[in-house]
C-alpha positions as a printed NumPy array, in Angstrom:
array([[  0.   ,   0.   ,   0.   ],
       [  2.854,   2.389,   0.757],
       [  4.324,   1.784,  -2.712],
       [  0.916,   2.365,  -4.284],
       [  0.494,   5.606,  -2.321],
       [  3.94 ,   6.789,  -3.427],
       [  3.078,   5.925,  -7.029],
       [ -0.186,   7.85 ,  -6.815],
       [  1.665,  10.82 ,  -5.309],
       [  4.2  ,  10.713,  -8.129],
       [  1.428,  10.504, -10.726],
       [ -0.382,  13.465,  -9.167],
       [  2.833,  15.519,  -9.189],
       [  3.518,  14.637, -12.832],
       [ -0.092,  15.496, -13.758],
       [  0.158,  18.892, -12.073],
       [  3.465,  19.628, -13.778],
       [  2.076,  18.616, -17.167],
       [ -1.005,  20.789, -16.635],
       [  1.106,  23.824, -15.721],
       [  3.357,  23.326, -18.751],
       [  0.295,  22.919, -20.981],
       [ -0.99 ,  26.332, -19.897],
       [  2.085,  28.023, -21.358],
       [  2.554,  25.712, -24.335],
       [ -1.128,  25.738, -25.272],
       [ -1.348,  29.527, -25.222],
       [  1.811,  29.787, -27.3  ],
       [  0.731,  27.124, -29.8  ],
       [ -2.624,  28.864, -30.308],
       [ -0.985,  31.905, -31.911],
       [  2.057,  30.319, -33.533],
       [  2.355,  30.695, -37.315],
       [  1.695,  27.483, -39.178],
       [  0.747,  25.447, -36.105],
       [ -1.986,  27.813, -34.923],
       [ -3.323,  28.96 , -38.293],
       [ -7.062,  29.164, -38.837],
       [ -6.802,  26.614, -41.648],
       [ -5.543,  23.983, -39.172],
       [ -8.457,  22.085, -37.549],
       [ -8.979,  22.616, -33.839],
       [ -8.332,  18.949, -33.029],
       [ -5.002,  19.05 , -34.845],
       [ -3.995,  22.196, -32.964],
       [ -4.908,  20.55 , -29.661],
       [ -2.901,  17.455, -30.595],
       [  0.099,  19.637, -31.479],
       [ -0.163,  21.462, -28.144],
       [ -0.265,  18.143, -26.285],
       [  2.716,  16.876, -28.281],
       [  4.735,  19.988, -27.415],
       [  3.679,  19.56 , -23.775],
       [  4.941,  15.973, -23.742],
       [  8.29 ,  17.192, -25.116],
       [  8.678,  20.223, -22.841],
       [  7.318,  18.888, -19.53 ],
       [ 10.224,  16.522, -18.667],
       [ 12.783,  19.305, -19.196],
       [ 10.84 ,  22.297, -17.876],
       [ 11.863,  23.497, -14.393],
       [  8.29 ,  23.679, -13.141],
       [  7.634,  22.522,  -9.59 ],
       [  4.142,  21.314,  -8.804],
       [  2.561,  23.307,  -5.952],
       [  2.684,  21.575,  -2.589],
       [ -0.906,  22.63 ,  -1.917],
       [ -2.855,  22.38 ,  -5.192],
       [ -5.565,  24.893,  -4.374],
       [ -7.826,  26.917,  -6.657],
       [ -6.022,  30.186,  -5.902],
       [ -2.642,  28.702,  -6.767],
       [ -3.972,  27.275, -10.023],
       [ -5.557,  30.611, -10.982],
       [ -2.241,  32.383, -10.419],
       [ -0.443,  29.875, -12.636],
       [ -3.241,  30.154, -15.198],
       [ -2.687,  33.897, -15.475],
       [  1.12 ,  33.887, -15.487],
       [  1.635,  30.914, -17.805],
       [ -1.01 ,  32.029, -20.291],
       [  0.507,  35.509, -20.409],
       [  3.999,  34.108, -20.961],
       [  2.83 ,  31.751, -23.707],
       [  0.891,  34.455, -25.536],
       [  3.844,  36.859, -25.372],
       [  6.245,  34.319, -26.859],
       [  3.782,  33.163, -29.5  ],
       [  2.939,  36.691, -30.583],
       [  6.65 ,  37.502, -30.784],
       [  7.088,  34.707, -33.332],
       [  3.899,  35.678, -35.153],
       [  5.107,  39.266, -35.522],
       [  7.897,  37.995, -37.771],
       [  5.338,  36.41 , -40.093],
       [  3.346,  39.643, -40.034],
       [  6.57 ,  41.398, -41.042],
       [  6.772,  39.107, -44.062],
       [  3.147,  39.856, -44.949],
       [  3.706,  43.593, -44.498],
       [  6.761,  43.457, -46.746],
       [  4.664,  41.74 , -49.414],
       [  1.951,  44.396, -49.113],
       [  4.491,  47.231, -49.41 ],
       [  6.11 ,  45.595, -52.435],
       [  2.745,  44.923, -54.082],
       [  1.507,  48.482, -53.584],
       [  4.762,  49.863, -54.939],
       [  4.591,  47.763, -58.12 ],
       [  0.829,  47.847, -58.855],
       [  0.357,  44.191, -57.895],
       [ -1.785,  44.723, -54.81 ],
       [ -5.051,  43.385, -56.256],
       [ -3.774,  40.265, -58.003],
       [ -5.035,  37.14 , -56.177],
       [ -5.901,  39.301, -53.189],
       [ -8.477,  36.96 , -51.668],
       [ -6.542,  33.699, -51.589],
       [ -6.526,  33.623, -47.771],
       [ -8.959,  34.237, -44.944],
       [ -6.998,  37.463, -44.419],
       [ -6.782,  39.095, -47.865],
       [ -3.17 ,  39.394, -48.99 ],
       [ -1.578,  40.517, -52.232],
       [  0.008,  37.828, -54.362],
       [  3.54 ,  38.778, -53.281],
       [  2.601,  38.626, -49.604],
       [  0.891,  35.282, -50.109],
       [  3.915,  33.766, -51.854],
       [  6.335,  35.17 , -49.277],
       [  4.264,  33.895, -46.353],
       [  3.862,  30.383, -47.722],
       [  7.502,  30.254, -48.813],
       [  8.748,  31.579, -45.484],
       [  6.709,  29.093, -43.436],
       [  7.767,  26.203, -45.684],
       [ 11.41 ,  27.251, -45.375],
       [ 11.112,  27.576, -41.586],
       [  9.524,  24.12 , -41.298],
       [ 12.298,  22.626, -43.42 ],
       [ 14.858,  24.324, -41.158],
       [ 13.409,  22.597, -38.076],
       [ 10.965,  25.191, -36.744],
       [  9.271,  22.628, -34.485],
       [ 12.601,  21.772, -32.842],
       [ 13.524,  25.424, -32.332],
       [ 10.083,  26.135, -30.858],
       [ 10.472,  23.276, -28.38 ],
       [ 13.854,  24.708, -27.359],
       [ 12.274,  28.146, -26.967],
       [  9.515,  26.753, -24.754],
       [ 12.037,  25.044, -22.501],
       [ 14.435,  27.999, -22.317],
       [ 11.602,  30.48 , -21.735],
       [ 11.441,  29.418, -18.081],
       [ 14.865,  31.008, -17.574],
       [ 13.637,  34.576, -18.219],
       [  9.901,  34.025, -17.561],
       [  9.797,  31.858, -14.419],
       [  6.658,  29.856, -13.819],
       [  4.167,  31.385, -11.417],
       [  5.686,  34.893, -11.47 ],
       [  4.198,  37.875, -13.243],
       [  6.721,  39.661, -15.494],
       [  7.551,  43.287, -14.876],
       [  4.916,  45.372, -16.662],
       [  7.332,  48.091, -17.79 ],
       [  9.835,  45.577, -19.114],
       [  7.115,  43.597, -20.899],
       [  5.627,  46.688, -22.537],
       [  9.063,  47.875, -23.638],
       [  9.805,  44.437, -25.066],
       [  6.505,  44.394, -26.957],
       [  7.055,  47.839, -28.47 ],
       [ 10.588,  46.84 , -29.489],
       [  9.302,  43.67 , -31.183],
       [  6.673,  45.603, -33.141],
       [  9.279,  48.177, -34.176],
       [ 11.661,  45.429, -35.272],
       [  8.903,  43.743, -37.286],
       [  8.148,  46.939, -39.206],
       [ 11.855,  47.618, -39.688],
       [ 12.303,  44.117, -41.096],
       [  9.258,  44.536, -43.363],
       [ 10.51 ,  47.785, -44.842],
       [ 14.023,  46.366, -45.238],
       [ 12.698,  43.398, -47.207],
       [ 10.517,  45.617, -49.404],
       [ 13.172,  48.317, -49.944],
       [ 14.136,  47.17 , -53.496],
       [ 10.515,  47.472, -54.622],
       [ 10.16 ,  50.922, -53.051],
       [ 13.355,  52.069, -54.791],
       [ 12.133,  50.63 , -58.117],
       [  8.801,  52.408, -57.714],
       [ 10.511,  55.727, -56.954],
       [ 12.782,  55.448, -59.977],
       [  9.823,  54.461, -62.145],
       [  7.759,  57.448, -61.033],
       [ 10.682,  59.805, -61.626],
       [ 11.163,  58.393, -65.125],
       [  7.442,  58.607, -65.905],
       [  7.372,  62.193, -64.669],
       [ 10.329,  63.134, -66.866],
       [  8.779,  61.451, -69.915],
       [  5.442,  63.126, -69.284],
       [  7.194,  66.469, -68.958],
       [  9.03 ,  65.971, -72.232],
       [  6.064,  64.493, -74.149],
       [  2.764,  65.745, -72.683],
       [  0.745,  64.217, -75.52 ],
       [  1.969,  60.688, -74.738],
       [ -0.341,  58.733, -72.428],
       [  2.409,  57.514, -70.13 ],
       [  0.005,  55.61 , -67.853],
       [ -0.861,  53.119, -70.585],
       [  2.789,  52.737, -71.508],
       [  4.273,  52.702, -68.018],
       [  1.785,  50.473, -66.156],
       [  2.84 ,  47.249, -67.915],
       [  6.478,  48.222, -67.409],
       [  6.215,  48.587, -63.632],
       [  4.203,  45.362, -63.37 ],
       [  6.72 ,  43.388, -65.405],
       [  9.605,  45.012, -63.535],
       [  8.019,  44.169, -60.192],
       [  7.534,  40.523, -61.144],
       [ 11.09 ,  40.268, -62.463],
       [ 12.505,  41.892, -59.339],
       [ 10.443,  39.591, -57.137],
       [ 11.715,  36.513, -58.969],
       [ 15.301,  37.655, -58.396],
       [ 15.021,  38.966, -54.84 ],
       [ 12.592,  36.457, -53.252],
       [ 15.319,  33.929, -52.259],
       [ 17.377,  36.677, -50.616],
       [ 14.311,  38.088, -48.85 ],
       [ 13.401,  34.693, -47.43 ],
       [ 16.957,  33.998, -46.286],
       [ 17.122,  37.352, -44.462],
       [ 13.754,  36.68 , -42.858],
       [ 14.781,  33.169, -41.795],
       [ 17.925,  34.551, -40.165],
       [ 15.811,  37.081, -38.253],
       [ 13.498,  34.262, -37.125],
       [ 16.433,  32.185, -35.881],
       [ 17.854,  35.188, -34.028],
       [ 14.541,  35.713, -32.247],
       [ 14.204,  32.032, -31.351],
       [ 17.775,  32.031, -30.012],
       [ 17.279,  35.159, -27.876],
       [ 13.622,  36.222, -27.619],
       [ 14.336,  38.593, -24.75 ],
       [ 16.532,  40.813, -26.937],
       [ 15.012,  44.108, -28.068],
       [ 17.314,  44.586, -31.076]])
């Protein structure tokens, strides 16, 4: 009977630890790109969250509470959910940066309406291709492994059961949003430069030949130039984005 009681105590401790880890992992998996997308069925997302929990729980430094009361569980529910959402949104911001870069490039090259409704969230064709290509490249590079490492290492700077400092968390969030927009504009910079040069050339031609309808002549040129530039620069854009993703997964607490 004593061995059975010890076994039951061990099982209860493991169950509590798994439940506490699931609070953080489940919240993070719900907003992760690819794993938490709306196109993924709810049952598949739940199975992925449970799989991540089974991987993270044995290595996570989470101690089960000695007195499993409702108040203790509610405190862990708040802190772990907040930590998981913060980490998941940090990763998702990088995908939003890729989508924003595609939107900037499409608007600069008159490609913003082509295949705009291919997703639940309408995206231009360039943004759609970049998003799918970026997620496929990240999965091939072992995104699931890096996410499991991030979940385990997150307990070092976001301890379980402790609320993070509000000022530090808000500063971190603002820095991540700023970095996402900086990355988006950096990726779309060649298209913005091409659009500026195109508009300068069209203005000079229109000034020299007012009778020429430059819109009918120049619109196909900027569209063809945008597609050609996208074909050349897409591999470099995705490699830069993948490096930024790996840097975030390696050090999510960094603000630069």
